[in-house]
Coordinates of C-alpha atoms and ligand atoms in Angstrom, one line a residue:
X437 CA 0.0 0.0 0.0
X438 CA 1.4 3.4 -1.0
X439 CA 1.7 6.0 1.7
X440 CA 0.4 9.5 1.1
X441 CA 1.7 12.5 2.9
X442 CA -0.9 15.0 4.4
X443 CA 0.1 18.1 6.4
X444 CA -2.8 17.7 8.9
X445 CA -5.1 14.8 9.5
X446 CA -8.2 15.5 11.6
X447 CA -9.8 12.3 13.0
X448 CA -13.5 12.9 13.5
X449 CA -15.8 15.3 11.7
X450 CA -17.9 16.4 14.6
X451 CA -17.9 20.0 15.9
X452 CA -14.4 19.6 17.3
X453 CA -12.9 18.2 14.1
X454 CA -14.6 20.8 12.0
X455 CA -13.5 23.8 14.1
X456 CA -10.0 22.5 14.4
X457 CA -9.7 22.0 10.6
X458 CA -11.0 25.5 10.0
X459 CA -8.6 27.1 12.5
X460 CA -5.7 25.3 10.9
X461 CA -6.7 26.5 7.4
X462 CA -7.0 30.0 8.7
X463 CA -3.4 29.7 10.0
X464 CA -2.3 28.9 6.5
X465 CA -2.3 25.0 6.3
X466 CA -3.7 24.0 2.9
X467 CA -3.3 20.3 2.9
X468 CA -5.9 19.1 5.5
X469 CA -7.9 15.9 5.5
X470 CA -10.9 15.3 7.9
X471 CA -11.7 11.6 8.3
X472 CA -15.2 10.8 9.5
X473 CA -16.6 7.3 9.9
X474 CA -20.3 8.4 9.7
X475 CA -22.2 9.0 6.5
X476 CA -22.0 12.8 7.0
X477 CA -20.1 15.4 8.9
X478 CA -21.5 17.0 12.1
X479 CA -20.9 14.3 14.7
X480 CA -23.4 13.7 17.5
X481 CA -25.2 17.0 16.8
X482 CA -27.1 15.5 14.0
X483 CA -29.4 13.6 16.4
X484 CA -29.7 16.5 18.9
X485 CA -32.7 18.2 17.4
X486 CA -33.5 20.2 20.6
X487 CA -32.3 23.8 20.9
X488 CA -29.6 25.2 23.2
X489 CA -26.5 25.0 21.1
X490 CA -24.5 28.1 20.2
X491 CA -25.5 30.5 22.9
X492 CA -21.9 31.4 23.7
X493 CA -20.4 31.4 20.2
X494 CA -23.3 32.8 18.2
X495 CA -25.5 34.4 20.9
X496 CA -28.4 32.3 19.5
X497 CA -30.1 29.1 20.7
X498 CA -29.7 26.8 17.7
X499 CA -30.6 23.1 17.3
X500 CA -27.7 20.7 17.1
X501 CA -28.1 20.2 13.3
X502 CA -28.2 24.0 12.8
X503 CA -25.0 24.5 14.8
X504 CA -23.3 21.7 12.9
X505 CA -24.5 23.0 9.5
X506 CA -22.9 26.4 10.1
X507 CA -19.5 24.7 10.4
X508 CA -20.2 22.2 7.6
X509 CA -20.9 25.2 5.3
X510 CA -17.6 26.8 6.3
X511 CA -15.8 23.6 5.5
X512 CA -17.5 23.4 2.1
X513 CA -16.6 27.1 1.4
X514 CA -13.0 26.6 2.5
X515 CA -12.3 23.7 0.2
X516 CA -10.9 21.6 3.1
X517 CA -11.0 17.9 2.0
X518 CA -12.9 15.3 4.0
X519 CA -13.8 11.6 3.7
X520 CA -17.0 10.3 5.1
X521 CA -17.9 6.6 5.6
X522 CA -14.2 6.3 6.4
X523 CA -12.7 5.1 9.7
X524 CA -9.3 5.5 11.1
X525 CA -8.2 2.0 12.2
X526 CA -4.8 2.8 13.6
X527 CA -2.6 5.7 14.6
X528 CA 1.1 5.0 15.0
X529 CA 3.6 7.0 17.2
X530 CA 5.2 8.4 14.0
X531 CA 1.8 9.8 12.9
X532 CA 1.0 7.2 10.3
X533 CA -2.8 7.0 10.0
X534 CA -4.5 3.8 8.6
X535 CA -7.9 4.6 7.1
X536 CA -10.6 2.1 5.8
X537 CA -12.6 4.0 3.3
X538 CA -15.0 3.0 0.5
X539 CA -12.0 3.4 -1.9
X540 CA -10.1 0.8 0.1
X541 CA -7.3 1.0 2.7
X542 CA -5.3 4.1 2.9
X543 CA -2.0 4.8 4.6
X544 CA -1.4 8.5 5.4
X545 CA 1.8 10.1 6.9
X546 CA 0.6 13.1 8.7
X547 CA 2.6 16.2 9.5
X548 CA 0.3 16.7 12.5
X549 CA -2.8 14.9 13.8
X550 CA -5.9 16.3 15.6
X551 CA -7.8 13.7 17.7
X552 CA -11.5 14.7 17.6
X553 CA -13.2 11.3 18.0
X554 CA -15.8 12.3 20.6
X555 CA -17.1 9.9 23.2
X556 CA -19.4 6.9 23.6
X557 CA -22.1 6.1 26.2
X558 CA -21.5 3.8 29.1
X559 CA -23.8 0.8 28.9
X560 CA -25.6 -1.6 31.2
X561 CA -22.4 -3.8 31.1
X562 CA -20.4 -0.8 32.4
X563 CA -22.5 -0.4 35.5
X564 CA -23.7 -4.0 36.2
X565 CA -27.5 -3.4 36.7
X566 CA -28.9 -6.6 38.1
X567 CA -31.9 -8.5 36.7
X568 CA -32.9 -10.3 33.5
X569 CA -31.9 -9.4 30.0
X570 CA -35.1 -8.5 28.1
X571 CA -35.5 -6.2 25.1
X572 CA -36.4 -2.5 25.9
X573 CA -33.1 -1.4 27.6
X574 CA -31.3 1.3 25.6
X575 CA -28.7 3.9 26.2
X576 CA -30.3 7.3 26.1
X577 CA -28.2 8.4 23.0
X578 CA -29.2 5.2 21.2
X579 CA -32.9 5.9 21.9
X580 CA -32.3 9.5 20.7
X581 CA -30.9 8.2 17.5
X582 CA -33.8 5.8 16.9
X583 CA -36.4 8.5 17.5
X584 CA -34.8 11.6 15.9
X585 CA -33.0 10.0 13.0
X586 CA -34.8 6.8 12.2
X587 CA -38.4 7.6 13.3
X588 CA -38.8 4.6 15.6
X589 CA -40.5 5.0 19.0
X590 CA -38.6 3.0 21.6
X591 CA -41.4 2.4 24.2
X592 CA -44.6 3.7 25.8
X593 CA -43.9 3.4 29.5
X594 CA -40.4 4.6 30.3
X595 CA -38.0 4.9 33.3
X596 CA -34.7 6.6 33.0
X597 CA -31.6 5.8 35.0
X598 CA -29.1 8.7 35.3
X599 CA -29.9 12.4 35.2
X600 CA -27.1 13.5 32.9
X601 CA -28.1 15.9 30.1
X602 CA -28.9 13.1 27.6
X603 CA -31.2 11.4 30.0
X604 CA -33.0 14.7 30.8
X605 CA -33.4 15.6 27.1
X606 CA -34.7 12.2 26.4
X607 CA -37.3 12.4 29.2
X608 CA -38.8 15.5 27.5
X609 CA -38.5 14.0 24.0
X610 CA -40.3 10.8 25.0
X611 CA -43.0 12.8 26.8
X612 CA -43.5 15.0 23.7
X613 CA -43.9 11.8 21.6
X614 CA -46.7 10.6 23.9
X615 CA -44.8 8.1 26.2
X616 CA -45.5 8.0 29.9
X617 CA -42.2 8.9 31.6
X618 CA -42.3 7.5 35.1
X619 CA -39.3 9.3 36.3
X620 CA -35.5 9.8 36.2
X621 CA -33.6 7.9 38.9
X622 CA -30.2 9.4 40.0
X623 CA -27.9 7.8 42.5
X624 CA -26.3 11.1 43.5
X625 CA -28.0 13.6 45.8
X626 CA -28.1 16.1 43.0
X627 CA -28.7 16.0 39.2
X628 CA -25.7 15.3 37.0
X629 CA -27.3 17.4 34.2
X630 CA -27.4 21.2 33.7
X631 CA -29.9 23.0 36.0
X632 CA -31.6 24.5 32.9
X633 CA -32.2 21.0 31.6
X634 CA -33.7 19.8 34.9
X635 CA -36.1 22.8 34.7
X636 CA -37.0 22.6 31.0
X637 CA -37.1 18.8 30.7
X638 CA -38.4 17.5 34.0
X639 CA -40.1 20.3 36.0
X640 CA -42.0 21.7 33.0
X641 CA -43.3 18.2 32.2
X642 CA -44.1 17.0 35.8
X643 CA -41.6 14.2 35.5
X644 CA -40.3 13.2 38.9
X645 CA -36.6 13.1 39.7
X646 CA -35.7 10.5 42.3
X647 CA -32.4 11.7 43.7
X648 CA -30.4 9.3 45.9
X649 CA -32.0 6.3 44.2
X650 CA -30.9 3.4 42.0
X651 CA -32.2 0.6 39.9
X652 CA -32.1 -2.7 41.9
X653 CA -33.7 -5.1 39.4
X654 CA -35.2 -5.5 36.0
X655 CA -38.1 -8.0 35.3
X656 CA -39.4 -9.3 32.0
X657 CA -38.7 -12.2 29.6
X658 CA -39.2 -11.0 26.0
X659 CA -39.6 -7.3 27.0
X660 CA -39.1 -5.2 30.1
X661 CA -42.2 -5.5 32.3
X662 CA -41.0 -3.7 35.4
X663 CA -38.0 -2.1 37.0
X664 CA -37.3 -1.9 40.8
X665 CA -35.8 1.1 42.3
X666 CA -34.6 1.9 45.9
X667 CA -33.1 4.7 47.9
X668 CA -29.3 4.4 48.5
X669 CA -27.1 5.1 51.5
X670 CA -23.9 7.2 51.4
X671 CA -22.0 4.2 49.9
X672 CA -24.6 3.9 47.2
X673 CA -26.0 0.6 48.6
X674 CA -29.8 0.1 48.3
X675 CA -31.5 0.8 51.6
X676 CA -33.7 -2.2 52.7
X677 CA -37.4 -1.6 52.9
X678 CA -37.3 1.4 50.4
X679 CA -37.6 -0.8 47.3
X680 CA -40.6 -0.3 44.9
X681 CA -41.5 -1.8 41.5
X682 CA -42.4 0.5 38.6
X683 CA -44.3 -1.2 35.7
X684 CA -42.7 -0.1 32.4
X685 CA -41.7 -1.5 29.1
X686 CA -38.5 0.6 28.6
X687 CA -35.4 1.5 30.6
X688 CA -33.1 4.2 29.3
X689 CA -29.6 4.4 30.7
X690 CA -27.9 7.8 30.9
X691 CA -25.0 6.8 33.1
X692 CA -22.0 8.6 31.7
X693 CA -19.8 9.0 28.6
X694 CA -16.4 7.5 27.8
X695 CA -13.9 9.5 25.6
X696 CA -13.1 7.3 22.5
X697 CA -9.4 6.8 23.0
X698 CA -8.7 3.4 21.6
X699 CA -6.6 5.0 18.8
X700 CA -4.8 7.2 21.3
X701 CA -4.0 4.2 23.6
X702 CA -2.7 2.3 20.6
X703 CA -0.3 5.1 19.7
X704 CA 1.0 5.1 23.3
X705 CA -0.5 8.5 24.2
X706 CA -0.6 9.1 27.9
X707 CA -4.2 9.3 29.2
X708 CA -5.5 11.2 32.2
X709 CA -7.4 8.8 34.5
X710 CA -9.5 11.7 35.8
X711 CA -11.0 12.6 32.3
X712 CA -10.4 9.4 30.2
X713 CA -8.8 11.8 27.6
X714 CA -5.2 12.4 26.8
X715 CA -3.0 14.6 29.0
X716 CA -2.4 17.8 27.1
X717 CA -0.3 21.0 27.4
X718 CA -1.6 24.5 26.8
X719 CA -1.2 23.9 23.0
X720 CA -3.6 21.0 23.3
X721 CA -0.6 18.8 22.4
X722 CA -0.7 15.2 23.8
X723 CA 2.3 13.3 25.1
X724 CA 3.0 12.5 21.4
X725 CA 4.7 15.3 19.5
X726 CA 2.5 16.6 16.7
X727 CA -0.7 15.0 18.0
X728 CA -3.3 17.3 19.4
X729 CA -6.7 16.6 21.1
X730 CA -9.9 18.5 21.5
X731 CA -13.7 18.1 22.2
X732 CA -15.2 15.1 23.9
X733 CA -12.3 12.8 23.2
X734 CA -10.3 15.1 25.5
X735 CA -12.9 15.8 28.2
X736 CA -16.7 15.3 28.2
X737 CA -18.2 18.8 27.5
X738 CA -21.7 20.0 28.4
X739 CA -21.7 22.9 25.9
X740 CA -20.7 22.5 22.3
X741 CA -19.5 26.1 22.3
X742 CA -16.6 25.2 24.5
X743 CA -15.8 22.3 22.2
X744 CA -15.5 24.8 19.4
X745 CA -13.3 27.2 21.4
X746 CA -11.0 24.3 22.5
X747 CA -10.8 22.8 19.0
X748 CA -9.9 26.2 17.5
X749 CA -7.0 26.3 19.8
X750 CA -6.0 22.7 19.0
X751 CA -6.3 23.3 15.2
X752 CA -4.4 26.6 15.3
X753 CA -1.5 25.0 17.4
X754 CA -1.4 22.0 15.1
X755 CA -1.0 24.4 12.2
X756 CA 1.9 26.1 14.0
X757 CA 3.5 22.7 14.6
X758 CA 3.2 21.9 10.8
X759 CA 4.9 25.3 10.1
X760 CA 7.6 24.7 12.6
X761 CA 6.7 27.5 15.0
X762 CA 8.5 27.1 18.3
X763 CA 6.6 27.4 21.7
X764 CA 7.7 28.1 25.2
X765 CA 8.4 25.0 27.2
X766 CA 5.3 23.8 29.2
X767 CA 7.0 23.0 32.4
X768 CA 4.3 24.1 34.9
X769 CA 2.2 21.1 36.0
X770 CA -1.5 22.0 36.6
X771 CA -3.1 19.8 39.2
X772 CA -6.6 19.6 40.7
X773 CA -6.7 20.5 44.4
X774 CA -9.5 19.9 47.0
X775 CA -13.0 20.3 45.6
X776 CA -11.9 20.1 41.9
X777 CA -12.4 16.9 40.0
X778 CA -10.0 17.7 37.1
X779 CA -8.3 20.5 35.2
X780 CA -7.4 20.7 31.5
X781 CA -4.7 21.5 30.2
X782 CA -2.3 19.6 32.4
X783 CA 0.9 21.5 31.6
X784 CA 1.4 25.2 30.8
X785 CA 4.3 27.5 30.2
X786 CA 5.6 30.2 32.6
X787 CA 4.3 32.9 30.3
X788 CA 0.9 31.3 30.0
X789 CA -2.3 33.1 29.6
X790 CA -4.0 29.8 29.1
X791 CA -7.7 29.1 29.4
X792 CA -8.4 26.4 32.0
X793 CA -11.4 24.1 31.8
X794 CA -12.4 22.4 35.1
X795 CA -15.1 20.6 36.9
X796 CA -15.9 20.6 40.6
X797 CA -16.8 17.6 42.8
X798 CA -20.0 18.9 44.4
X799 CA -22.6 21.7 44.0
X800 CA -22.1 24.8 46.1
X801 CA -22.7 28.5 46.6
X802 CA -20.3 31.4 47.5
X803 CA -17.1 29.6 46.5
X804 CA -13.8 30.7 45.0
X805 CA -11.3 29.0 42.8
X806 CA -7.8 29.4 44.3
X807 CA -4.6 29.1 42.3
X808 CA -1.6 28.0 44.4
X809 CA 2.1 27.5 43.8
X810 CA 4.1 27.6 47.0
X811 CA 1.7 30.4 48.0
X812 CA -1.7 31.7 46.8
X813 CA -1.3 33.2 43.3
X814 CA -4.8 34.3 42.6
X815 CA -8.5 33.8 43.4
X816 CA -11.7 33.9 41.3
X817 CA -15.0 34.2 43.2
X818 CA -17.9 32.0 41.9
X819 CA -21.4 32.6 43.2
X820 CA -22.6 29.1 42.3
X821 CA -20.8 25.9 41.2
X822 CA -22.2 22.6 39.9
X823 CA -20.3 19.4 38.7
X824 CA -22.6 19.3 35.6
X825 CA -21.3 22.7 34.5
X826 CA -17.8 23.0 33.1
X827 CA -16.0 26.0 34.4
X828 CA -13.9 28.0 31.9
X829 CA -11.3 30.4 33.4
X830 CA -8.6 32.5 31.8
X831 CA -5.4 32.6 33.9
X832 CA -5.0 36.2 32.9
X833 CA -2.1 38.0 34.5
X834 CA -1.2 35.5 37.2
X835 CA 2.6 35.5 37.7
X836 CA 3.9 32.0 37.3
X837 CA 7.6 32.9 37.6
X838 CA 9.4 30.0 39.4
X839 CA 6.2 28.0 39.8
X840 CA 6.6 24.3 38.9
X841 CA 3.2 23.0 40.3
X842 CA 0.0 25.0 40.0
X843 CA -2.8 23.6 42.2
X844 CA -6.3 24.7 41.4
X845 CA -8.8 24.2 44.3
X846 CA -12.3 25.2 45.3
X847 CA -12.8 26.9 48.6
X848 CA -15.4 28.8 50.6
X849 CA -15.5 32.5 50.0
Ligands
FAD1932 C1 -27.9 14.1 23.8 C2 -27.0 15.2 23.8 C3 -27.5 16.5 24.1 C4 -26.6 17.6 24.1 N1 -27.2 18.8 24.3 C5 -26.4 19.9 24.2 C6 -27.0 21.2 24.3 O1 -28.2 21.4 24.5 N2 -26.1 22.3 24.1 C7 -24.8 22.1 23.9 O2 -24.1 23.1 23.7 N3 -24.2 20.9 23.8 C8 -25.0 19.8 24.0 N4 -24.4 18.5 23.8 C9 -23.0 18.4 23.8 C10 -22.4 18.5 22.4 O3 -23.2 17.9 21.4 C11 -21.0 17.7 22.4 O4 -20.2 18.3 23.4 C12 -20.3 17.8 21.0 O5 -21.1 17.3 20.0 C13 -18.9 17.1 21.1 O6 -18.3 17.3 19.8 P1 -17.1 16.3 19.4 O7 -16.7 16.7 18.0 O8 -16.0 16.3 20.4 O9 -17.7 14.9 19.3 P2 -18.8 14.2 18.4 O10 -19.9 15.1 18.0 O11 -19.2 12.9 19.0 O12 -18.0 13.9 17.0 C14 -16.9 12.9 17.0 C15 -16.9 12.3 15.6 O13 -15.8 11.5 15.5 C16 -16.1 10.4 14.7 N5 -15.1 9.3 14.9 C17 -14.9 8.7 16.1 N6 -13.9 7.7 15.9 C18 -13.5 7.8 14.6 C19 -12.6 7.1 13.8 N7 -11.8 6.1 14.4 N8 -12.5 7.4 12.5 C20 -13.3 8.3 12.0 N9 -14.2 9.0 12.7 C21 -14.3 8.8 14.0 C22 -17.5 10.0 15.1 O14 -18.2 9.3 14.1 C23 -18.1 11.4 15.3 O15 -18.8 11.9 14.2 C24 -25.2 17.4 23.8 C25 -24.7 16.1 23.5 C26 -25.6 15.0 23.5 C27 -25.0 13.7 23.2

């Protein structure tokens, strides 16, 4: 098989891949190829027909397909090349990219690579729900695909496990399609979805949210007939005597997303156990020189707008790499401190004015983010924090001279 040289290969044609490719083109890279395994560009947005996308970037509440189309149009206008129905099978440490496409197998040697493969849903297997194995159990995103793209209704009497955004959106979607949604069951004492989605998808439709509950059993032979739920204690163990059975024909699982990093792992890229995505520096460069990451493959985002912002940075830095632009060394390690679940990026330079993305562990009010080296370097007050909402902060003029470890923690005001 002949090897073709490409300046920049972007793996994944979702919002991250599209924004990264456009940013690289703007920086003067002409030879760009986006590889997308689906039939069309746009990624997961195609099936997200509700509105709420683009409020930060466009100042408008667009639907997912509308948001995606704005970037697809720009790709078409820019002349950036893309392959659909084409899947990257392997990425090697020297940036060789093996692609299976309708034209056959292709071997590419990339000047730089942007990883933008998104994420996939956790399944029943990932969380070990007890009970029988009847039909009628779907991940929420799979049900969304059936209803919004294929016009199949997944059930009439539905219970949802997990209050992440996809579960909340699907509760409303199913209610609008005439299903009886018995409730959303969440093991945590708070919803893991955005507060606006709890209001707009559950409260407005009188759908109960069972916080501190879990599914303890599923009954049914051919099809789901009932699901048992119970309250949980602090260790998430079901509390005896609180169990109840809910008659339903469908159980949707919205129990988390896993960044799709099989290719990254195969290439030997170091992953962050806290995010499931690659460790990156402020240039969005992974542990492998010339390989950059952005979007849900890097960290699971709640807002597509921040995917776009992050991907523009990754694409623009990938272009600089192709052109041989040198960067300051990223020798300051950025670490989550108390109250903070994770921080991205993981290394920055002393001159950094980087944007930090982070998530907190628990909801709270009147808090502050504290930056610490050997002493406190800066503080940012936050009236309200929620694990479901990613926090985006600019380091601004914080002086990092002599700092080797920057700890980012959440404290009371
Ligand atoms: C149900 C749901 C509701 C949401 N609601 C909102 C909302 O209201 N507002 C908002 O702002 N955001 C929302 N989001 C979040 C937003 O849609 C995502 O953050 C965004 O789509 C992530 O973009 P991405 O490009 O990283 O990933 P994706 O959109 O998943 O794109 C990744 C692409 O990579 C491709 N790919 C993967 N592996 C390969 C491979 N090996 N070879 C080739 N191609 C590959 C995939 O096919 C896919 O097209 C929602 C998400 C979901 C799922």
